[in-house]
Coordinates of C-alpha atoms in Angstrom, one line a residue:
M997 CA 14.0 79.6 25.3
V998 CA 14.5 80.6 28.8
V999 CA 11.5 78.4 29.7
S1000 CA 12.7 75.7 27.8
L1001 CA 15.8 75.9 29.8
S1002 CA 14.3 76.4 33.1
V1003 CA 12.2 73.0 32.4
L1004 CA 15.4 71.2 31.7
Y1005 CA 17.7 72.6 34.4
P1006 CA 16.2 70.0 36.8
A1007 CA 16.0 67.0 35.0
D1008 CA 20.0 67.9 34.1
C1009 CA 20.7 68.6 37.5
C1010 CA 19.4 65.5 38.6
S1011 CA 21.4 63.4 36.1
K1012 CA 24.1 65.2 37.8
M1013 CA 23.3 64.3 41.0
L1014 CA 23.5 60.7 40.5
E1015 CA 26.7 60.9 38.9
C1016 CA 28.1 62.7 41.5
G1017 CA 26.2 62.7 44.4
M1018 CA 27.6 60.0 46.5
V1019 CA 29.3 61.3 49.6
E1020 CA 32.8 61.4 49.7
L1021 CA 33.6 59.2 52.8
D1022 CA 31.2 56.8 51.3
R1023 CA 33.0 56.6 48.0
Q1024 CA 36.2 56.5 49.4
A1025 CA 35.0 53.4 51.6
L1026 CA 33.9 51.8 48.5
R1027 CA 37.4 52.1 46.8
R1028 CA 39.2 50.9 50.2
R1029 CA 37.3 47.9 50.2
S1030 CA 37.1 47.1 46.4
V1031 CA 39.5 44.4 46.1
V1032 CA 37.9 42.1 49.8
L1033 CA 34.5 43.2 48.2
C1034 CA 35.5 41.7 44.4
K1035 CA 36.9 38.5 46.0
Q1036 CA 34.6 37.7 48.6
M1037 CA 31.0 39.4 47.6
V1038 CA 28.2 37.5 46.5
V1039 CA 26.5 39.2 43.3
D1040 CA 23.7 36.9 42.9
E1041 CA 19.9 38.4 41.8
L1042 CA 18.3 38.9 45.3
L1043 CA 21.3 41.7 45.5
I1044 CA 20.8 43.2 42.0
Q1045 CA 16.6 43.2 42.7
S1046 CA 16.9 44.8 46.2
L1047 CA 18.7 47.9 44.2
Q1048 CA 16.7 47.4 41.5
A1049 CA 14.0 47.9 43.7
D1050 CA 15.5 51.0 45.5
N1051 CA 15.9 52.4 42.6
I1052 CA 19.5 52.5 42.8
L1053 CA 20.2 50.3 39.2
T1054 CA 18.1 50.5 36.0
E1055 CA 17.2 47.0 34.7
A1056 CA 19.7 47.6 32.1
M1057 CA 22.3 48.1 34.0
A1058 CA 21.4 44.8 35.9
D1059 CA 21.2 42.9 33.0
N1060 CA 24.7 44.3 32.3
I1061 CA 25.9 42.9 35.6
M1062 CA 24.6 39.5 35.6
A1063 CA 25.7 39.1 32.2
E1064 CA 29.7 38.9 33.5
Q1065 CA 30.6 35.5 33.3
T1066 CA 32.6 35.2 36.4
A1067 CA 31.2 36.3 40.1
Q1068 CA 34.4 38.5 40.8
K1069 CA 33.6 40.6 37.2
R1070 CA 29.7 41.0 38.4
S1071 CA 31.4 42.0 41.8
F1072 CA 34.2 44.9 39.6
R1073 CA 30.6 46.0 37.2
L1074 CA 28.8 46.7 40.5
L1075 CA 31.3 48.5 42.5
Q1076 CA 32.0 50.4 39.2
L1077 CA 28.7 51.4 38.7
L1078 CA 27.7 52.2 42.7
P1079 CA 29.8 55.8 43.0
K1080 CA 27.7 57.6 40.0
R1081 CA 24.1 56.3 41.3
G1082 CA 23.7 59.0 43.8
P1083 CA 24.0 59.6 47.5
R1084 CA 21.3 57.4 48.7
A1085 CA 23.5 54.2 46.5
F1086 CA 25.8 53.4 49.8
S1087 CA 23.3 53.2 52.2
S1088 CA 21.1 51.1 50.1
F1089 CA 24.2 48.8 49.0
C1090 CA 24.6 48.2 52.6
A1091 CA 21.0 47.3 53.2
A1092 CA 21.2 44.8 50.3
L1093 CA 24.2 43.2 51.3
R1094 CA 22.3 42.6 54.5
D1095 CA 19.5 41.2 52.9
T1096 CA 21.9 38.8 51.5
E1097 CA 23.4 37.6 54.7
Q1098 CA 26.4 39.3 53.9
E1099 CA 26.6 41.9 57.2
H1100 CA 30.3 41.0 57.4
L1101 CA 31.2 43.0 54.4
C1102 CA 28.7 45.8 55.1
E1103 CA 30.4 45.9 58.7
L1104 CA 33.9 46.0 56.8
L1105 CA 32.5 49.4 55.5
T1106 CA 31.0 51.1 57.5
Q1107 CA 34.0 50.5 60.3
S1108 CA 35.6 54.1 60.6
P1109 CA 38.9 54.6 59.2
E1110 CA 40.2 55.3 62.8
K1111 CA 39.7 51.3 64.0
D1112 CA 40.7 49.5 60.5
G1113 CA 44.4 49.8 62.0
K1114 CA 46.9 47.6 63.2
E1115 CA 44.7 47.0 66.8
T1116 CA 42.0 45.6 64.3
H1117 CA 44.8 43.4 62.2
L1118 CA 46.9 42.3 65.3
K1119 CA 43.2 40.5 67.0
R1120 CA 41.7 38.9 64.4
Y1121 CA 45.1 37.3 63.1
E1122 CA 45.8 36.2 66.2
D1123 CA 42.4 34.3 66.3
S1124 CA 43.3 32.6 63.1
S1125 CA 44.2 29.4 62.6
F1126 CA 46.9 29.7 60.0
P1127 CA 48.8 33.2 58.5
L1128 CA 46.7 35.1 56.9
S1129 CA 48.5 38.1 54.7
T1130 CA 48.2 41.8 56.1
E1131 CA 45.1 42.8 54.2
E1132 CA 43.1 39.2 54.4
G1133 CA 44.0 39.9 58.5
I1134 CA 42.2 43.1 58.5
V1135 CA 39.1 42.0 56.6
A1136 CA 38.5 37.8 57.8
K1137 CA 35.3 37.8 59.3
R1138 CA 36.0 34.9 61.5
A1139 CA 38.5 32.7 61.9
R1140 CA 39.2 30.1 59.4
T1141 CA 40.2 26.3 60.5
Q1142 CA 41.6 23.6 58.0
E1143 CA 40.0 20.7 58.0
S1144 CA 40.5 17.1 56.5
M1145 CA 39.1 16.1 52.7
E1146 CA 36.0 18.0 53.3
C1147 CA 37.1 21.9 54.2
S1148 CA 35.6 25.0 54.8
L1149 CA 36.4 27.8 53.0
D1150 CA 34.6 30.6 52.1
A1151 CA 32.3 33.5 52.9
D1152 CA 29.0 32.9 51.1
S1153 CA 25.9 31.8 52.6
P1154 CA 22.6 30.1 51.4
I1155 CA 20.0 32.2 50.5
N1156 CA 16.3 31.9 52.5
T1157 CA 14.2 33.8 49.3
P1158 CA 11.2 32.2 49.5
V1159 CA 10.8 29.4 46.7
L1160 CA 9.2 31.3 43.5
A1161 CA 5.8 29.7 42.2
S1162 CA 5.0 28.3 38.8
T1163 CA 2.4 30.2 36.8
R1164 CA -1.0 28.4 35.5
D1165 CA 0.2 29.3 31.8
F1166 CA 3.6 28.0 32.5
Y1167 CA 2.2 24.9 34.1
L1168 CA -0.5 24.1 31.1
S1169 CA 2.3 24.5 28.3
H1170 CA 4.9 22.1 29.6
C1171 CA 3.0 19.9 31.8
Q1172 CA 2.2 17.5 28.6
Q1173 CA 5.7 17.0 27.8
S1174 CA 7.1 16.4 31.3
Y1175 CA 6.3 13.8 34.2
R1176 CA 2.9 14.6 35.8
M1177 CA 3.9 16.7 39.1
N1178 CA 0.3 17.7 40.4
S1179 CA -0.1 15.6 43.6
L1180 CA 0.0 17.3 47.0
P1181 CA 2.2 17.0 48.2
R1182 CA 4.6 16.3 45.6
G1183 CA 6.1 13.1 47.2
F1184 CA 7.7 12.2 50.2
A1185 CA 11.8 13.4 50.4
L1186 CA 14.0 12.0 53.1
V1187 CA 17.8 13.5 54.6
I1188 CA 20.3 11.3 56.0
S1189 CA 23.0 13.6 57.6
N1190 CA 25.7 11.7 59.2
V1191 CA 27.7 14.4 61.3
T1192 CA 29.3 12.9 64.3
F1193 CA 31.3 9.6 64.1
D1194 CA 32.0 6.9 66.1
P1195 CA 35.8 8.1 67.7
C1196 CA 36.0 4.1 68.2
A1197 CA 34.5 2.5 65.5
A1198 CA 36.0 5.3 62.6
P1199 CA 38.9 7.0 64.3
D1200 CA 39.7 8.8 60.7
L1201 CA 36.6 10.3 60.1
D1202 CA 36.3 13.3 61.7
P1203 CA 33.1 15.5 62.6
R1204 CA 31.6 17.1 59.6
K1205 CA 31.5 20.7 61.3
G1206 CA 28.6 22.4 59.3
G1207 CA 26.7 19.6 57.7
E1208 CA 24.2 19.6 60.1
V1209 CA 23.1 23.6 58.0
D1210 CA 23.2 21.1 54.8
D1211 CA 20.4 18.9 56.4
E1212 CA 18.6 22.1 57.3
V1213 CA 18.7 24.1 53.9
L1214 CA 17.3 20.9 52.1
R1215 CA 14.4 20.5 55.1
K1216 CA 13.4 23.9 54.1
V1217 CA 13.5 24.2 50.2
F1218 CA 11.9 20.8 49.8
T1219 CA 9.4 21.8 52.1
E1220 CA 8.6 24.5 50.1
L1221 CA 8.9 23.0 47.5
D1222 CA 5.5 20.6 48.6
Y1223 CA 7.7 17.5 49.9
V1224 CA 7.0 16.1 53.0
V1225 CA 10.5 15.7 54.6
T1226 CA 12.4 13.2 56.8
V1227 CA 16.1 14.0 58.7
H1228 CA 17.6 11.4 60.5
R1229 CA 20.8 12.3 61.8
D1230 CA 24.0 10.3 62.7
L1231 CA 23.1 6.7 61.3
T1232 CA 25.7 3.7 61.1
A1233 CA 26.2 1.6 57.7
Q1234 CA 23.1 -0.3 59.0
G1235 CA 21.0 2.0 60.0
M1236 CA 20.9 3.9 56.8
R1237 CA 20.2 1.3 54.7
T1238 CA 17.4 -0.3 57.4
C1239 CA 15.6 3.6 56.8
I1240 CA 16.1 3.3 53.1
E1241 CA 14.1 -0.3 53.1
N1242 CA 11.6 1.5 55.4
F1243 CA 11.2 4.8 53.2
C1244 CA 11.0 2.4 49.8
R1245 CA 8.1 0.3 51.0
R1246 CA 5.7 3.3 52.2
P1247 CA 2.4 2.3 50.8
D1248 CA 1.8 5.7 50.5
H1249 CA 4.3 6.3 47.5
R1250 CA 1.0 4.9 45.3
T1251 CA -0.4 8.2 45.1
M1252 CA 2.5 10.5 45.1
D1253 CA 4.3 11.6 42.0
S1254 CA 8.0 11.5 42.9
C1255 CA 10.7 11.0 45.7
V1256 CA 13.6 12.3 47.3
V1257 CA 17.0 11.1 48.7
C1258 CA 20.0 13.3 49.7
L1259 CA 22.6 11.3 51.5
L1260 CA 25.3 13.8 53.5
S1261 CA 28.4 12.3 54.6
H1262 CA 32.2 11.7 54.1
G1263 CA 32.4 9.2 51.2
V1264 CA 33.9 7.4 48.8
E1265 CA 33.7 6.6 45.4
G1266 CA 30.4 4.3 45.0
G1267 CA 30.0 4.8 48.5
V1268 CA 28.7 7.0 51.7
Y1269 CA 29.5 6.3 55.7
G1270 CA 27.7 5.2 58.1
T1271 CA 28.5 6.5 62.0
D1272 CA 30.2 3.5 62.2
G1273 CA 32.9 3.6 59.6
Q1274 CA 31.5 1.2 57.7
L1275 CA 29.8 1.7 53.8
L1276 CA 26.8 2.0 52.4
Q1277 CA 27.6 1.3 48.7
L1278 CA 25.3 3.7 46.3
D1279 CA 24.6 0.6 44.0
W1280 CA 22.5 -0.2 46.3
V1281 CA 20.6 2.7 47.0
F1282 CA 19.9 2.9 43.5
E1283 CA 18.4 -0.7 43.3
A1284 CA 16.5 -0.1 46.1
F1285 CA 14.3 1.8 44.1
D1286 CA 14.3 0.4 40.9
N1287 CA 11.6 -0.2 39.2
A1288 CA 12.1 -4.1 40.6
H1289 CA 12.7 -3.4 44.2
C1290 CA 10.0 -0.2 44.2
P1291 CA 7.4 -0.9 42.2
L1292 CA 5.4 1.8 43.5
L1293 CA 7.2 4.5 42.2
Q1294 CA 8.0 2.9 38.9
N1295 CA 7.5 5.6 36.0
K1296 CA 7.6 8.0 38.7
P1297 CA 11.0 10.3 38.4
K1298 CA 13.3 9.6 41.7
M1299 CA 15.8 12.7 42.6
F1300 CA 19.1 11.6 44.8
F1301 CA 21.5 14.0 45.8
I1302 CA 25.0 13.1 47.4
Q1303 CA 26.9 15.2 49.6
A1304 CA 30.2 13.3 49.7
C1305 CA 33.6 13.4 49.2
R1306 CA 34.4 10.8 45.8
G1307 CA 38.3 10.6 47.0
E1308 CA 40.6 12.2 49.2
E1309 CA 42.9 13.8 46.5
M1310 CA 42.0 18.0 46.4
D1311 CA 41.1 19.0 42.8
C1312 CA 44.1 22.4 42.6
G1313 CA 42.8 23.6 39.6
V1314 CA 44.7 24.5 36.4
E1315 CA 45.2 27.5 34.3
Q1316 CA 43.2 28.5 31.7
L1317 CA 44.4 29.3 28.6
D1318 CA 43.2 31.6 26.1
G1319 CA 40.4 29.7 23.2
P1320 CA 37.1 28.9 22.9
V1321 CA 35.1 27.4 26.0
R1322 CA 34.8 23.8 26.1
T1323 CA 30.8 22.8 26.2
S1324 CA 29.7 20.0 27.7
S1325 CA 29.1 16.8 25.7
P1326 CA 25.3 16.8 24.4
S1327 CA 23.2 14.5 25.4
C1328 CA 22.4 11.0 24.0
E1329 CA 18.8 10.0 23.3
Q1330 CA 17.5 6.8 22.6
R1331 CA 14.4 5.8 21.5
D1332 CA 13.3 1.9 20.8
A1333 CA 10.1 0.3 19.0
G1334 CA 8.0 0.5 22.1
R1335 CA 4.7 1.8 22.1
E1336 CA 4.2 3.4 25.4
G1337 CA 2.5 6.6 25.2
Q1338 CA 0.8 5.2 22.2
G1339 CA -3.0 4.1 21.8
D1340 CA -5.3 3.9 25.2
A1341 CA -4.3 4.9 28.8
D1342 CA -6.9 3.1 30.3
S1343 CA -6.1 -0.1 28.6
R1344 CA -2.5 0.0 29.1
Q1345 CA -4.0 -0.2 33.4
R1346 CA -6.4 -2.5 33.0
G1347 CA -3.7 -5.0 31.2
D1348 CA -5.3 -7.2 28.5
M1349 CA -5.1 -10.7 28.8
G1350 CA -4.5 -11.8 25.6
R1351 CA -1.2 -9.3 25.2
P1352 CA 1.7 -9.4 27.2
R1353 CA 2.2 -6.0 29.3
I1354 CA 4.8 -3.5 28.2
K1355 CA 8.1 -4.5 30.4
L1356 CA 10.3 -1.5 31.9
P1357 CA 14.1 -1.5 32.2
Q1358 CA 15.5 -2.4 35.7
R1359 CA 16.3 0.4 36.6
S1360 CA 14.7 3.9 35.1
D1361 CA 13.3 7.5 35.4
M1362 CA 16.4 8.4 38.0
I1363 CA 18.5 11.4 38.6
C1364 CA 21.6 12.0 41.1
G1365 CA 23.7 15.0 42.0
Y1366 CA 27.0 14.8 43.2
A1367 CA 28.8 17.3 45.0
S1368 CA 32.2 16.0 43.6
L1369 CA 33.5 14.2 40.1
K1370 CA 34.0 10.8 40.0
G1371 CA 37.6 10.4 39.3
Q1372 CA 39.3 8.8 36.9
R1373 CA 43.1 10.3 37.7
I1374 CA 42.0 12.9 40.6
C1375 CA 39.4 12.1 42.6
T1376 CA 37.6 15.8 43.9
A1377 CA 37.0 16.3 47.8
A1378 CA 34.3 18.2 48.2
M1379 CA 33.8 21.4 49.6
R1380 CA 32.1 22.4 52.9
N1381 CA 32.0 25.8 54.8
T1382 CA 31.5 24.8 58.6
K1383 CA 28.9 27.4 59.5
R1384 CA 27.4 28.2 55.9
G1385 CA 26.6 24.6 54.8
S1386 CA 28.3 22.4 51.5
W1387 CA 29.3 24.8 47.9
F1388 CA 27.0 22.2 46.4
I1389 CA 24.3 22.3 48.4
Q1390 CA 24.2 26.3 48.5
E1391 CA 24.3 26.3 44.9
L1392 CA 21.7 23.7 44.7
N1393 CA 19.4 25.5 47.4
T1394 CA 20.0 28.5 45.3
A1395 CA 19.1 27.6 42.1
L1396 CA 15.8 25.8 43.7
R1397 CA 14.4 28.6 44.6
L1398 CA 14.9 30.8 42.1
H1399 CA 14.6 28.6 38.7
A1400 CA 12.5 25.8 39.8
R1401 CA 9.1 27.4 38.7
D1402 CA 10.3 27.7 35.2
T1403 CA 13.3 25.1 34.8
H1404 CA 13.5 21.6 34.6
L1405 CA 15.9 19.4 37.1
A1406 CA 18.9 18.5 34.5
D1407 CA 18.8 22.0 33.6
I1408 CA 19.0 23.1 37.7
L1409 CA 21.8 20.7 37.7
V1410 CA 23.6 22.4 34.6
Q1411 CA 23.2 26.0 36.3
V1412 CA 24.7 24.4 40.1
N1413 CA 27.6 22.9 37.9
G1414 CA 28.6 26.6 36.4
R1415 CA 28.3 28.2 39.9
I1416 CA 30.4 25.5 41.5
K1417 CA 33.0 25.5 38.8
E1418 CA 33.3 29.6 39.4
R1419 CA 34.3 28.9 43.0
E1420 CA 37.4 28.6 44.7
G1421 CA 38.5 27.8 48.2
Y1422 CA 39.7 31.0 50.2
A1423 CA 42.7 29.8 52.9
P1424 CA 45.9 31.1 52.0
G1425 CA 48.8 29.9 53.9
T1426 CA 46.8 26.3 53.0
A1427 CA 46.9 23.6 50.6
H1428 CA 43.1 24.5 49.9
H1429 CA 43.8 27.8 49.0
R1430 CA 42.1 28.6 45.4
C1431 CA 41.1 25.1 45.3
K1432 CA 38.3 23.9 43.1
E1433 CA 35.0 21.5 43.2
M1434 CA 33.2 20.4 40.4
S1435 CA 30.2 18.7 40.5
E1436 CA 28.1 16.9 38.2
F1437 CA 24.9 14.8 37.5
T1438 CA 23.3 11.3 36.2
S1439 CA 20.1 11.0 34.8
S1440 CA 18.0 8.1 33.0
L1441 CA 15.0 10.7 33.2
C1442 CA 12.9 10.5 30.8
K1443 CA 10.8 13.4 30.6
D1444 CA 11.7 17.0 31.1
L1445 CA 11.3 16.7 35.0
F1446 CA 9.7 20.3 36.3
L1447 CA 8.4 20.5 39.8
F1448 CA 5.9 23.0 39.4
P1449 CA 6.5 25.1 42.5
K1450 CA 3.2 26.1 44.4
Y1451 CA 0.9 25.2 41.5
Q1452 CA -1.9 23.7 42.5

């Protein structure tokens, strides 16, 4: 019996250390900053994986945290667990914050109580361009500025984790029912980003501070997804048209399996602005890539991402009532009597002279993600953070890096919608405080669109 107790005692001791072993000063720092952490911290897969790798969280704990439906609930659940996870939990948590580019929260936690007084508060208050409450003034990482139409608001940052690769097994089990996607490169990607506008020709269009962050994020992620990326910045409406026409006419589209077009600018419903204040109509853009005008991309997926406002009204959100969550409308699948996909593919390519060729609709195989909704009663203004880029591009970047390996693009954009829905502007004292944004996408894809990153 004595031997049995001596064997069990160390394990029991370790268990109690995990529950009670956090240093009291660290525990107090977490408690003191819990409100701020719940508001600002981004608890994503990277942060959780970092804590798992350091043996701070078990797999079950990680699953429970990520199962929470809102960002604040995930943060709250994590902060409940950390004080019970041993003396290393605090330092590991700070390291995870640094790894996920949330250094300002790490600095806040490690700041000594003596320095966290009135002097610090007054300094940061004076740097701010609008009034902050006492607590918000202490924890503000940097001055926040109010901008028109597109607003710089929150502290989230785009992730830089490498794009996760598709496995051979996943490719083999999904390639038959999806678009062909094995050319190297996968295709060409065009990014047009208008940041600075002509003050004489377009006096009402402010510089899109932070817009350069978005085009760099897109360049990096699509390069890692095996696209040849070209970035053009600050083009007039005619310059944008010329750039797109030249892109459509590239003869090497013939050997590629897809293409990507990203337009980042100020905008209105149905169009985006050139730096001269003239509009480029989006319908013209889609027409340039349709089956008649861009035959080399027929039957190939064409992806569009539009980071632009579609109106000037701010979506202030509405209070959610108790009740079931409304689900998205079911997709509609229309089947016709065409026989494409049946018979010998080679004979279709030769085109038997005795039979008419299969016809294609004017426009097909396109998917377009928009940063904001097409307004019926209210057109929302797309949110942009001046140092970290727009909400939409941040979430698109994150979803592509983490989920493109095993998720088709339509589902990725649904995930982006869900993350955007959770986000909320943070600008106390302004009309932008607690403002909302909602992204959407349209699709004429005819198959699943898997990017199969890094699979050759």
